[in-house]
XYZ file of C-alpha atoms in Angstrom:
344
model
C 34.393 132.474 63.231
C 35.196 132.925 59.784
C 37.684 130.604 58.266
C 37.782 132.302 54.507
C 40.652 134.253 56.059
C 42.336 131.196 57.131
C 41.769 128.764 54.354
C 43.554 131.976 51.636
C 46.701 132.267 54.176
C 46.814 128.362 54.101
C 46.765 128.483 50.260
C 49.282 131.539 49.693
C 51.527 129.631 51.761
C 51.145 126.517 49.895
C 52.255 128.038 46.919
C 55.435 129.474 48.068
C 58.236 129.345 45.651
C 60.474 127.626 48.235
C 59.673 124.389 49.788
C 61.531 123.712 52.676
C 59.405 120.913 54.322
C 55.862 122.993 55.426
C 54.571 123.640 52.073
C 52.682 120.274 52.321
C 51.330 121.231 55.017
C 49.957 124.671 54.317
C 48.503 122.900 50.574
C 46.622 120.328 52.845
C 45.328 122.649 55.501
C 44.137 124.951 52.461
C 42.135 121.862 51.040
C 40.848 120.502 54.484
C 39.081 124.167 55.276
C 37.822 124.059 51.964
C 36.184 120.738 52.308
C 34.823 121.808 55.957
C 37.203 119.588 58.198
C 35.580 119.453 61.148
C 38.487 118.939 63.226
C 40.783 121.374 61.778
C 38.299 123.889 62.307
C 37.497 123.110 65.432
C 41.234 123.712 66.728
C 41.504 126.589 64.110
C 38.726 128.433 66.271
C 39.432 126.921 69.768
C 43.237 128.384 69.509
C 41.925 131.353 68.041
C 39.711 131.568 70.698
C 42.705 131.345 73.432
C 44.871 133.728 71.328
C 43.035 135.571 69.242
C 46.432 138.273 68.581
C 47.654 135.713 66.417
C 47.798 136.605 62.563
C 46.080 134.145 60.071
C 49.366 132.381 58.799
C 51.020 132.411 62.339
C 48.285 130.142 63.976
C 48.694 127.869 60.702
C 51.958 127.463 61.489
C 51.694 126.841 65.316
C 49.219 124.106 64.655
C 51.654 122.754 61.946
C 55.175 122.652 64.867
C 52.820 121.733 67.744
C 51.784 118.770 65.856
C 55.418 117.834 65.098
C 55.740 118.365 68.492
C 53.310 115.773 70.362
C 53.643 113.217 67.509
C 56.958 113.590 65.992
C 55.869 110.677 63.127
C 52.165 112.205 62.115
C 53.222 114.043 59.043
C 56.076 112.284 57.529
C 53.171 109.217 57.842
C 50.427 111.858 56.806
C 52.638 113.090 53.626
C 53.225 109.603 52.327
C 49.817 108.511 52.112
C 48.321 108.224 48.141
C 45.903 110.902 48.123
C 44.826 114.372 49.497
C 41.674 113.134 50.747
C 43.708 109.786 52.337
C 45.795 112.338 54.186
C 43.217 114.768 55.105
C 41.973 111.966 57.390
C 45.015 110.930 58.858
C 45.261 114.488 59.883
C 41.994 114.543 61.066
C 42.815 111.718 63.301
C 46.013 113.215 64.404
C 44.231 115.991 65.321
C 41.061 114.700 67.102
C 43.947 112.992 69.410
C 45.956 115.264 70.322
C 43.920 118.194 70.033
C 44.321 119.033 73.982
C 48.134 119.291 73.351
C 48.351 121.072 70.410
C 45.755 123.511 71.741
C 48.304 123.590 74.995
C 50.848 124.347 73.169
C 49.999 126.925 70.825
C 48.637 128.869 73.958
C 51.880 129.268 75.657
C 54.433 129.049 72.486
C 55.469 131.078 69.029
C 57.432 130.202 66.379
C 60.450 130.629 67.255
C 62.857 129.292 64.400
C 66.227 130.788 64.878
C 68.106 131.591 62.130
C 71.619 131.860 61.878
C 72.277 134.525 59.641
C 69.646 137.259 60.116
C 71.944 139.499 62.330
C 73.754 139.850 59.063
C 72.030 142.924 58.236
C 71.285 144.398 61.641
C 75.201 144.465 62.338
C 75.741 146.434 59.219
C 73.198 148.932 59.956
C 73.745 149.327 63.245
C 77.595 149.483 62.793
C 77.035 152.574 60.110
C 74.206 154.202 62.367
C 76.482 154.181 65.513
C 79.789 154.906 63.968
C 80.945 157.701 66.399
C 78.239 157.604 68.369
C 79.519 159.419 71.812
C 78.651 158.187 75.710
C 79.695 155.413 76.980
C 77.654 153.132 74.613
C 74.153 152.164 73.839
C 71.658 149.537 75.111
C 69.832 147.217 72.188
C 67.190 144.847 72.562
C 65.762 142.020 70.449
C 62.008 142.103 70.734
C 60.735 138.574 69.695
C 64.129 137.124 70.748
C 63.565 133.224 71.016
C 66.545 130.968 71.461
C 68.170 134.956 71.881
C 71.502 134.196 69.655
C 70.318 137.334 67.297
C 71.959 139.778 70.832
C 74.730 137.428 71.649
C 76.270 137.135 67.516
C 76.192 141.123 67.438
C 80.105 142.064 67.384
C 81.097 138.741 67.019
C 83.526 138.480 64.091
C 83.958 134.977 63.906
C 80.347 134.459 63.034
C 80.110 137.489 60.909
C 82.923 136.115 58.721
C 81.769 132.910 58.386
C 78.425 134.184 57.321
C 78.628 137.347 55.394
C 79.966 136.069 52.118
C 77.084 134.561 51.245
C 74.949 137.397 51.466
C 75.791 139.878 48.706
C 74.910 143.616 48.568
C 75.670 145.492 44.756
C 78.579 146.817 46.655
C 79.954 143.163 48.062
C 80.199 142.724 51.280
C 79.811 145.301 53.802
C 83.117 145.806 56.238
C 82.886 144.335 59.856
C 82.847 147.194 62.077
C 81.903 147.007 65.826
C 78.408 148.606 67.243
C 78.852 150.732 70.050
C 77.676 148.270 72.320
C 77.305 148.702 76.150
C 74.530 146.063 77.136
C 72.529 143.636 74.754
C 68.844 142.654 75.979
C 66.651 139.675 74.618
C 63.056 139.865 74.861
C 59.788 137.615 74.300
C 56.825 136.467 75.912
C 57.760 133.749 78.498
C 58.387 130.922 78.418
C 61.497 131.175 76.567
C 62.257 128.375 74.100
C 64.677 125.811 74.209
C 66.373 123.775 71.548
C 63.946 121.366 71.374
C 60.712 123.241 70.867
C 63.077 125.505 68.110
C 63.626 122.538 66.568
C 60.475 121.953 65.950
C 59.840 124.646 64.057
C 62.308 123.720 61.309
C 60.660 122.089 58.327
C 61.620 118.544 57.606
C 63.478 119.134 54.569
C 67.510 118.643 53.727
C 67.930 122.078 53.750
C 66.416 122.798 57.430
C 68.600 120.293 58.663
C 71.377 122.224 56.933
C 69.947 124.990 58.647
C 69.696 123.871 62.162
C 73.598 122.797 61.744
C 73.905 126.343 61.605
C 72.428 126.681 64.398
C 74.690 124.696 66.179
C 77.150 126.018 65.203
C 76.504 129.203 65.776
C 75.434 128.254 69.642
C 79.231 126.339 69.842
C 81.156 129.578 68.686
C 78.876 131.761 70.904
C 79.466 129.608 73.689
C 83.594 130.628 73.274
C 82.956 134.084 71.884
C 79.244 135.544 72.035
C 78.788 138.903 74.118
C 76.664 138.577 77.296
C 72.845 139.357 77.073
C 70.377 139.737 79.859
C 67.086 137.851 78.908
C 63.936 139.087 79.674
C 60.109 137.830 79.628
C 57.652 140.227 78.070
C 54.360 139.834 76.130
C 55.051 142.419 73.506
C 51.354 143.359 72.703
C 51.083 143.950 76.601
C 51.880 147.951 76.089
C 51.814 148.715 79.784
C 54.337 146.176 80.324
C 56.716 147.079 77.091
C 56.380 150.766 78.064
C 57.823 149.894 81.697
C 60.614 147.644 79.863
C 61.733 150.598 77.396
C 61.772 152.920 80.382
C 63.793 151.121 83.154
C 66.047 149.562 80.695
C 66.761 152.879 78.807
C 66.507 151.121 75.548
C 68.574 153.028 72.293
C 67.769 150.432 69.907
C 65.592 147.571 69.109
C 65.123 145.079 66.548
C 62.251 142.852 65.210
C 63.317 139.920 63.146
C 59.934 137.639 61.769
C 57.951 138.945 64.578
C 55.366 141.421 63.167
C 53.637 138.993 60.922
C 52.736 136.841 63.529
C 49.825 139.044 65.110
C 47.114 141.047 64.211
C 47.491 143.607 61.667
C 46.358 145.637 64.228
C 48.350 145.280 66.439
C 51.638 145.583 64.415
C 51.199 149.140 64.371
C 50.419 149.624 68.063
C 53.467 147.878 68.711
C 55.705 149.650 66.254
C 54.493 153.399 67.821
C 54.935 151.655 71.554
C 58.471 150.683 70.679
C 59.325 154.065 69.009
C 57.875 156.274 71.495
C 59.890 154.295 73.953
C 63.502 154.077 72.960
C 65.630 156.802 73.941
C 67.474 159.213 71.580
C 68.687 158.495 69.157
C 65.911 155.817 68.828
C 66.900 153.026 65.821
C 64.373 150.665 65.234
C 65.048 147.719 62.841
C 62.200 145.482 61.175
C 62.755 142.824 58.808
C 59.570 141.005 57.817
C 58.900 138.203 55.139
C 57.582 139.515 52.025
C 53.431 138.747 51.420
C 53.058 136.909 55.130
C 55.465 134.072 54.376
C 53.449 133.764 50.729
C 56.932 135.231 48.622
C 60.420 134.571 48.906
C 62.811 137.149 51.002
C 62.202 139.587 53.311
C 61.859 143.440 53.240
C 64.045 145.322 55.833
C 63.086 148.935 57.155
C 64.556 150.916 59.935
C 62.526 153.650 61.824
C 64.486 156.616 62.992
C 63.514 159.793 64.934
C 64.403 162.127 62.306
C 60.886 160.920 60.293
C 57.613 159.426 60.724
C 57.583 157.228 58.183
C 60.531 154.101 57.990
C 62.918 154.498 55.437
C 62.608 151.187 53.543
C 66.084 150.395 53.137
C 66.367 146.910 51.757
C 64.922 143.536 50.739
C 67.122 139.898 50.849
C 66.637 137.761 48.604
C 66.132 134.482 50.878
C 64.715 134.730 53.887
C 67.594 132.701 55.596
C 69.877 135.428 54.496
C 71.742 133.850 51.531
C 71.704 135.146 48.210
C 71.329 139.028 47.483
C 70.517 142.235 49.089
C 68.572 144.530 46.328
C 68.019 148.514 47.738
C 64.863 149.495 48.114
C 63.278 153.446 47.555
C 65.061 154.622 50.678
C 68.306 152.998 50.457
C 70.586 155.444 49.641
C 68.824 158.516 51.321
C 69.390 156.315 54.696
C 73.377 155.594 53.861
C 74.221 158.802 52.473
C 73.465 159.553 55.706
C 75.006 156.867 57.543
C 77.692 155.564 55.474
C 78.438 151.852 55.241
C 81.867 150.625 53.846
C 82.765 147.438 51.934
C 85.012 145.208 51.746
């Protein structure tokens, strides 16, 4: 195995601009395969080995929440010992303990942080795509779903009002306006997560703990108001299996929030054609990944429609929590001169 790939994804990610309680992490897994940890590697490559469709910076991440997960305390003590090399063996340790549960868990789980705010941009697009769409309404899914609120917040006004002001486009903010919405779909590879394992995945920071009150939030004013979505368990790179899916659910739209960059480059583009090929006209495909695999801030968003083969690469956001900005990218304006959006 070679762990060059490994050890510059654990470094980029170190060096984020933001540091919202994994950057420590990342820095000290980027030193440890540089000094030829011998337990790091060895779970690097035996969870590799188990799932090898997992990108570079994904599986870094996995190990990171699956330790948090079997030994809540091992980082906050590995962080606050005096030196690099002081916690490189407390992680070392950590590791050659638990290694049988980590490598359990990063078998059978993703990362499945939930964020409150990325359906921000989804309802706005989807809102100006559909805007007199005719029939009696159209089916979306959200491919990578986790906790699923992403389905369940679309349409709900509440949420969007309490959310969309922070999250400026040059225009202000873009108008609520209902999607066309006859059934909403969530789908991931099983088992589905619950609050605890998403919990995990937040970084132990102030402002992760802001975000997970969010999240709460968001699941309290869903429980009163949220539309109804039908889950379902699918291993996206399983193309027989998401081909069937597309087909007897008569999918018209999908959406990928943070789920590309964890697998394979490979792969990403496998899925992307499966999911296109798949959805029925008129065929709207959103994607909104982090910029440089989780190494910059923000996130690009494109949407893939039938009318060309390449996505039009309609926006980037400034944070990848959805505060701050929206800036247009190249495509922008071809996309909503066709589709108008209107503001507030």
């Amino acid at each position: 195995m070679q762990f060059d790939q490994f050890e510059s994804a654990a470094r980029e990610m170190g060096n984020h601009p933001q540091d919202h309680g994994w950057r420590d992490f990342f820095r000290l897994v980027g030193y440890g395969l540089a000094a030829s940890s011998a337990e790091l590697r060895r779970i690097l490559e035996r969870c590799h080995g188990d799932q090898p469709v997992h990108s570079a910076t994904h599986l870094i991440s996995l190990i990171g929440i699956a330790i948090k997960t079997v030994r809540p305390d091992a980082l906050p003590l590995i962080y606050r010992a005096p030196s690099v090399k002081e916690r490189l063996k407390l992680l070392e340790e950590t590791i050659g303990e638990h290694g049988d549960d980590i490598r359990r868990l990063v078998s059978m789980r993703r990362n499945s942080f939930t964020g409150a705010r990325r359906f921000l941009v989804p309802q706005a697009i989807l809102s100006s795509f559909f805007t007199g769409h005719e029939g009696d309404g159209i089916t979306f899914a959200d491919f990578g779903t986790g906790l699923g609120i992403l389905p369940r917040q679309l349409n709900c006004e509440t949420l969007y009002r309490t959310f969309a002001p922070d999250l400026t486009w040059d225009e202000g903010i873009p108008r609520f306006r209902p999607i066309p919405l006859r059934s909403s779909l969530g789908v991931d590879r099983g088992p589905m997560p619950d609050l605890e394992w998403v919990r995990s995945c937040y970084g132990l920071s102030d402002y992760y703990d802001e975000l997970f009150s969010e999240l709460t939030f968001t699941l309290d004013v869903l429980a009163d108001e949220g539309g109804q979505v039908r889950f379902h368990e699918v291993d996206l790179v399983d193309d027989e299996a998401l081909t069937a899916f597309l087909r007897d659910n008569a999918v018209h739209a999908g959406n990928l929030s943070y789920v590309l960059y964890e697998i394979s480059t490979a792969m990403r583009t496998k899925l992307v054609r499966t999911l296109r090929e798949g959805l029925r006209p008129p065929g709207l495909l959103i994607v909104t990944e982090p910029r440089g695999e989780l190494t910059r801030q923000g996130c690009d968003v494109l949407v893939y429609c039938r009318d060309r083969q390449d996505p039009y690469r309609v926006c980037a956001v400034s944070d990848g929590h959805f505060k701050g900005k929206v800036t247009r990218l190249e495509h922008y304006r071809e996309f909503f001169d066709r589709h108008p959006m209107t503001f507030d």
